[in-house]
Amino acid sequence: MSVIQQADDLERACGAEPSWVCERVWEATGSRAWSETIDLLVGRPAKILLIIVVAWVANRLVRRAIRRLTAGIADPGSQERIRRLRRRARWLRRPRRAQAQGQVDTGPISLRAAARAETLGHILRSVASIVIWAIALITILGELGVNLGPLIASAGIAGVALGFGAQSLVKDFLSGVFMLVEDQYGVGDIIDVGEASGTVEAVSLRTTRLRDVEGTVWHIPNGVIERVGNKSQQWARAVIDVQVAQGTDVDEAQRIIEKVADELYRSPEWRGKVLDAPEVWGIEELKGDAVVVRLVAKTLPSEQFGVSRELRRRVSAAFARADIKMSS
């Protein structure tokens, strides 16, 4: 029997791409029936098992790599090294005079880096697992002789239909991903999103849950948030407008306000919450029966409200002792 004839017989028995098992059985028996039977019972299951094992190993390796990557990002030592490099780069870009004076920007420290890295790691691991197992499933269907052309076409049509029906869901998901990557806000932040404002209680890829000052809980889809005002990121500012009656000695009132603010800044219970010495910016507005004097204080995130209340209390008490009338 010629080589060409043997090749033709092997192709008729085992197909255009014969498996190792079918080819060995054909060489041993020369029987097409035995070759097809053994290939069906042993060859294909072995291939399918190999595909599953390879997909499982690949999935474990990719997930482990993503986990190590996110752990490195969230590691405080890595964050500190990145901050030092950023500070060094900014310092080198500054003019020589600023370098000589030691005016180096320390840069903000994100306390939510670990939480964001874990959330992004979970997303990446889920996407990687879906892709790997989808490829494995398609390969297995091909081994079983399933015609993948109509299946892929049907899946494409179904995907388009699902995409049109779930546009808002996809928009919410993508907005949630970008929100996490850009660190726009996190749990515990006080934010203003237009229709609602309050303290963030939970953040997911689809929605943000926050509670306002009245205790109302708002569930906001991430896709509808067009702008976010974060009142507790990096630092905040307490702004107090003090209204004194017309005819009051404004210079004396400003001295009292400045003295009260300085006492609060130096007091032990408020020293860690007020970052810089408060400043009296002067007359902010003139009304018919009042003069508005503005006082500002740079505080830790979310501490501006307590500082504002304490400053108002102390200024009110100091004005009462100095017999300075406040206007409503």
C-alpha positions as CSV (number, residue, x, y, z in Angstrom):
1,M,0.0,0.0,0.0
2,S,1.4,3.4,-1.0
3,V,2.0,6.2,1.4
4,I,-0.7,8.3,-0.3
5,Q,-3.2,5.5,0.1
6,Q,-2.3,5.1,3.8
7,A,-2.7,8.8,4.4
8,D,-6.1,8.7,2.7
9,D,-7.2,5.8,4.8
10,L,-6.0,7.5,8.0
11,E,-7.9,10.6,7.0
12,R,-11.1,8.7,6.4
13,A,-10.8,6.9,9.7
14,C,-9.6,9.7,12.0
15,G,-10.3,12.9,10.0
16,A,-8.1,15.6,8.6
17,E,-6.4,16.2,11.9
18,P,-6.1,12.8,13.6
19,S,-5.6,12.6,17.3
20,W,-2.6,10.7,18.7
21,V,-4.9,7.9,20.1
22,C,-6.8,7.4,16.8
23,E,-3.6,7.3,14.8
24,R,-2.0,4.7,17.1
25,V,-5.1,2.5,17.0
26,W,-5.2,2.7,13.2
27,E,-1.6,1.8,12.9
28,A,-2.1,-1.2,15.3
29,T,-5.4,-2.5,14.0
30,G,-6.0,-1.0,10.6
31,S,-9.7,-0.9,11.5
32,R,-11.7,2.3,10.9
33,A,-14.4,1.2,13.3
34,W,-11.9,0.5,16.2
35,S,-10.1,3.8,15.5
36,E,-13.3,5.9,15.6
37,T,-14.6,4.1,18.7
38,I,-11.4,4.4,20.7
39,D,-11.0,8.0,19.6
40,L,-14.6,8.8,20.7
41,L,-14.2,7.0,24.1
42,V,-10.6,8.0,24.9
43,G,-9.2,10.6,22.5
44,R,-11.8,13.3,22.7
45,P,-12.4,13.0,26.5
46,A,-8.6,13.2,27.0
47,K,-8.4,16.4,24.8
48,I,-11.3,17.9,26.7
49,L,-9.8,17.1,30.0
50,L,-6.5,18.6,28.9
51,I,-8.3,21.8,27.8
52,I,-10.0,22.0,31.2
53,V,-6.7,21.4,33.1
54,V,-4.9,24.1,31.0
55,A,-7.7,26.6,31.5
56,W,-7.7,25.9,35.2
57,V,-4.0,26.4,35.5
58,A,-4.0,29.5,33.4
59,N,-6.9,30.9,35.4
60,R,-5.0,30.3,38.7
61,L,-1.8,31.8,37.4
62,V,-3.5,35.0,36.0
63,R,-5.5,35.5,39.2
64,R,-2.4,35.1,41.3
65,A,-0.5,37.6,39.2
66,I,-3.4,40.1,39.5
67,R,-3.6,39.5,43.2
68,R,0.2,40.2,43.6
69,L,-0.1,43.3,41.4
70,T,-3.0,44.8,43.5
71,A,-1.3,43.8,46.7
72,G,1.9,45.7,45.6
73,I,-0.2,48.7,44.7
74,A,-1.9,48.7,48.1
75,D,1.3,48.0,50.1
76,P,2.1,51.1,52.2
77,G,5.8,50.7,51.4
78,S,5.1,50.8,47.7
79,Q,2.8,53.8,48.1
80,E,5.5,55.7,50.0
81,R,8.1,54.9,47.4
82,I,5.8,56.2,44.7
83,R,5.1,59.4,46.7
84,R,8.9,59.9,47.2
85,L,9.5,59.6,43.4
86,R,6.7,62.1,42.7
87,R,8.0,64.5,45.3
88,R,11.5,64.2,43.9
89,A,10.2,64.8,40.3
90,R,8.2,67.9,41.5
91,W,11.2,69.2,43.4
92,L,13.5,68.9,40.4
93,R,11.0,70.8,38.3
94,R,10.8,73.7,40.8
95,P,12.8,76.9,40.4
96,R,16.2,76.9,42.3
97,R,14.9,79.5,44.8
98,A,12.1,77.2,45.8
99,Q,14.5,74.3,46.1
100,A,16.8,76.3,48.3
101,Q,13.9,77.3,50.6
102,G,12.9,73.7,50.9
103,Q,9.4,74.3,49.5
104,V,8.6,70.7,48.6
105,D,5.0,69.6,48.1
106,T,4.5,66.5,50.2
107,G,1.5,65.4,48.0
108,P,-1.8,63.9,49.1
109,I,-1.9,60.5,50.8
110,S,-4.8,58.3,49.7
111,L,-6.1,56.3,52.6
112,R,-8.3,54.3,50.3
113,A,-5.6,52.9,48.1
114,A,-5.9,49.4,49.6
115,A,-9.7,49.3,49.2
116,R,-9.5,50.6,45.6
117,A,-6.8,48.1,44.7
118,E,-8.8,45.2,46.2
119,T,-12.0,46.3,44.3
120,L,-10.1,46.7,41.0
121,G,-8.3,43.4,41.6
122,H,-11.7,41.7,42.0
123,I,-12.9,43.1,38.7
124,L,-9.8,42.1,36.9
125,R,-9.9,38.6,38.3
126,S,-13.5,38.2,37.3
127,V,-12.9,39.4,33.8
128,A,-9.8,37.2,33.4
129,S,-11.7,34.1,34.5
130,I,-14.6,34.8,32.2
131,V,-12.3,35.2,29.2
132,I,-10.2,32.1,29.9
133,W,-13.2,29.8,30.5
134,A,-15.1,31.2,27.5
135,I,-12.1,30.4,25.3
136,A,-12.0,26.9,26.9
137,L,-15.7,26.4,26.3
138,I,-15.4,27.3,22.6
139,T,-12.4,25.0,22.2
140,I,-14.3,22.1,23.8
141,L,-17.3,22.7,21.5
142,G,-15.0,22.6,18.6
143,E,-13.6,19.2,19.8
144,L,-17.2,17.9,20.0
145,G,-17.8,18.8,16.4
146,V,-20.2,21.6,17.0
147,N,-20.4,24.1,14.2
148,L,-19.4,27.3,15.9
149,G,-20.3,29.7,13.0
150,P,-24.1,29.9,13.6
151,L,-23.5,29.8,17.4
152,I,-21.1,32.8,17.2
153,A,-23.5,34.7,14.9
154,S,-26.4,34.0,17.3
155,A,-24.4,35.1,20.3
156,G,-23.4,38.3,18.4
157,I,-27.0,39.1,17.7
158,A,-28.0,38.4,21.3
159,G,-25.2,40.5,22.5
160,V,-26.3,43.5,20.4
161,A,-29.9,43.1,21.6
162,L,-28.7,42.8,25.2
163,G,-26.4,45.8,24.8
164,F,-29.3,48.0,23.6
165,G,-31.5,46.7,26.5
166,A,-28.8,47.1,29.2
167,Q,-27.2,50.4,28.2
168,S,-27.8,52.0,31.5
169,L,-26.4,49.0,33.4
170,V,-23.2,49.1,31.2
171,K,-23.0,52.9,31.8
172,D,-23.3,52.4,35.5
173,F,-20.6,49.7,35.5
174,L,-18.1,51.7,33.5
175,S,-18.7,54.9,35.5
176,G,-18.1,52.8,38.7
177,V,-14.8,51.5,37.3
178,F,-13.6,55.0,36.4
179,M,-14.7,56.4,39.7
180,L,-12.6,53.8,41.5
181,V,-9.6,54.3,39.3
182,E,-9.7,58.1,39.7
183,D,-10.5,57.9,43.5
184,Q,-13.3,60.4,43.2
185,Y,-14.8,59.4,46.6
186,G,-15.0,56.5,49.0
187,V,-16.8,55.2,52.0
188,G,-16.9,57.9,54.7
189,D,-16.5,60.9,52.4
190,I,-19.0,63.7,52.4
191,I,-20.1,64.4,48.8
192,D,-22.5,66.5,46.8
193,V,-23.8,64.9,43.6
194,G,-26.5,67.5,42.8
195,E,-29.8,65.9,43.7
196,A,-28.5,64.6,47.0
197,S,-25.6,65.2,49.4
198,G,-24.4,63.4,52.4
199,T,-22.0,60.8,53.8
200,V,-21.1,57.8,51.5
201,E,-22.0,54.5,53.2
202,A,-21.3,52.1,50.4
203,V,-19.8,52.1,46.9
204,S,-20.3,49.4,44.3
205,L,-19.7,49.2,40.6
206,R,-23.3,50.0,39.9
207,T,-24.6,52.3,42.6
208,T,-23.5,54.6,45.4
209,R,-25.3,54.7,48.7
210,L,-25.2,57.9,50.8
211,R,-27.1,59.2,53.8
212,D,-27.9,62.9,54.1
213,V,-28.0,65.1,57.2
214,E,-31.7,64.2,57.8
215,G,-30.9,60.4,57.8
216,T,-32.4,59.8,54.4
217,V,-30.6,57.0,52.4
218,W,-30.0,57.7,48.7
219,H,-29.2,55.0,46.2
220,I,-27.7,56.7,43.1
221,P,-26.7,54.8,39.9
222,N,-23.1,55.7,39.1
223,G,-24.1,56.3,35.4
224,V,-26.3,59.3,36.3
225,I,-23.7,61.1,38.4
226,E,-22.4,63.9,36.2
227,R,-20.3,65.8,38.7
228,V,-19.2,65.1,42.3
229,G,-18.2,67.6,45.0
230,N,-16.1,65.9,47.6
231,K,-16.0,67.8,50.9
232,S,-13.6,65.5,52.7
233,Q,-10.7,64.6,50.4
234,Q,-7.1,65.6,51.4
235,W,-8.2,68.6,53.4
236,A,-11.2,70.9,54.0
237,R,-11.9,74.5,55.0
238,A,-14.3,75.8,57.6
239,V,-15.8,79.1,56.3
240,I,-17.6,81.3,58.9
241,D,-19.4,84.5,58.0
242,V,-19.8,86.6,61.2
243,Q,-22.5,89.4,60.9
244,V,-22.0,92.4,63.1
245,A,-24.4,95.3,63.3
246,Q,-23.8,98.5,61.4
247,G,-21.9,101.1,63.5
248,T,-19.8,98.4,65.2
249,D,-16.0,98.9,65.4
250,V,-15.1,96.5,62.6
251,D,-11.4,96.5,63.5
252,E,-12.1,95.6,67.1
253,A,-14.5,92.9,65.9
254,Q,-11.9,91.4,63.6
255,R,-9.3,91.4,66.4
256,I,-11.7,89.5,68.7
257,I,-12.5,87.0,65.9
258,E,-8.8,86.5,65.2
259,K,-8.0,86.0,68.9
260,V,-10.8,83.5,69.4
261,A,-9.7,81.6,66.3
262,D,-6.1,81.5,67.4
263,E,-7.1,80.2,70.9
264,L,-9.0,77.4,69.3
265,Y,-6.0,76.6,67.0
266,R,-3.7,76.3,70.0
267,S,-6.1,74.4,72.2
268,P,-5.0,70.7,72.7
269,E,-8.4,69.3,71.8
270,W,-8.6,71.1,68.4
271,R,-4.9,71.3,67.5
272,G,-4.9,68.0,65.5
273,K,-8.1,68.9,63.6
274,V,-7.1,72.5,62.5
275,L,-4.1,72.2,60.1
276,D,-3.1,75.9,59.8
277,A,-3.7,79.0,61.9
278,P,-7.2,80.4,61.0
279,E,-7.3,83.6,58.9
280,V,-9.6,86.6,59.1
281,W,-10.2,87.5,55.4
282,G,-11.9,90.8,56.4
283,I,-15.2,92.3,55.3
284,E,-16.9,89.9,52.8
285,E,-20.2,91.7,52.3
286,L,-22.1,94.9,53.3
287,K,-25.8,94.5,54.0
288,G,-28.4,97.1,55.0
289,D,-28.0,96.6,58.7
290,A,-24.9,94.4,59.0
291,V,-21.3,94.0,58.1
292,V,-20.2,90.4,57.2
293,V,-16.7,89.4,58.3
294,R,-15.3,86.1,57.0
295,L,-13.1,83.7,59.0
296,V,-11.6,80.6,57.4
297,A,-9.7,77.6,58.9
298,K,-8.0,74.7,57.1
299,T,-9.0,71.4,58.7
300,L,-8.7,67.7,58.4
301,P,-11.2,66.1,56.0
302,S,-14.8,66.0,57.4
303,E,-13.8,68.1,60.4
304,Q,-14.8,71.5,59.0
305,F,-18.4,71.2,60.4
306,G,-17.3,70.6,64.0
307,V,-14.7,73.3,63.8
308,S,-17.3,75.8,62.3
309,R,-19.7,75.1,65.1
310,E,-17.1,75.6,67.8
311,L,-15.8,78.8,66.2
312,R,-19.3,80.2,66.1
313,R,-19.9,79.4,69.7
314,R,-16.6,81.0,70.9
315,V,-17.1,84.1,68.7
316,S,-20.6,84.5,70.0
317,A,-19.4,84.2,73.6
318,A,-16.5,86.6,73.0
319,F,-18.8,89.2,71.4
320,A,-21.2,89.0,74.3
321,R,-18.3,89.7,76.7
322,A,-17.2,92.6,74.6
323,D,-20.7,94.0,74.2
324,I,-20.6,93.7,70.4
325,K,-24.0,93.2,68.8
326,M,-24.4,90.6,66.1
327,S,-26.9,91.0,63.3
328,S,-29.2,88.2,62.2
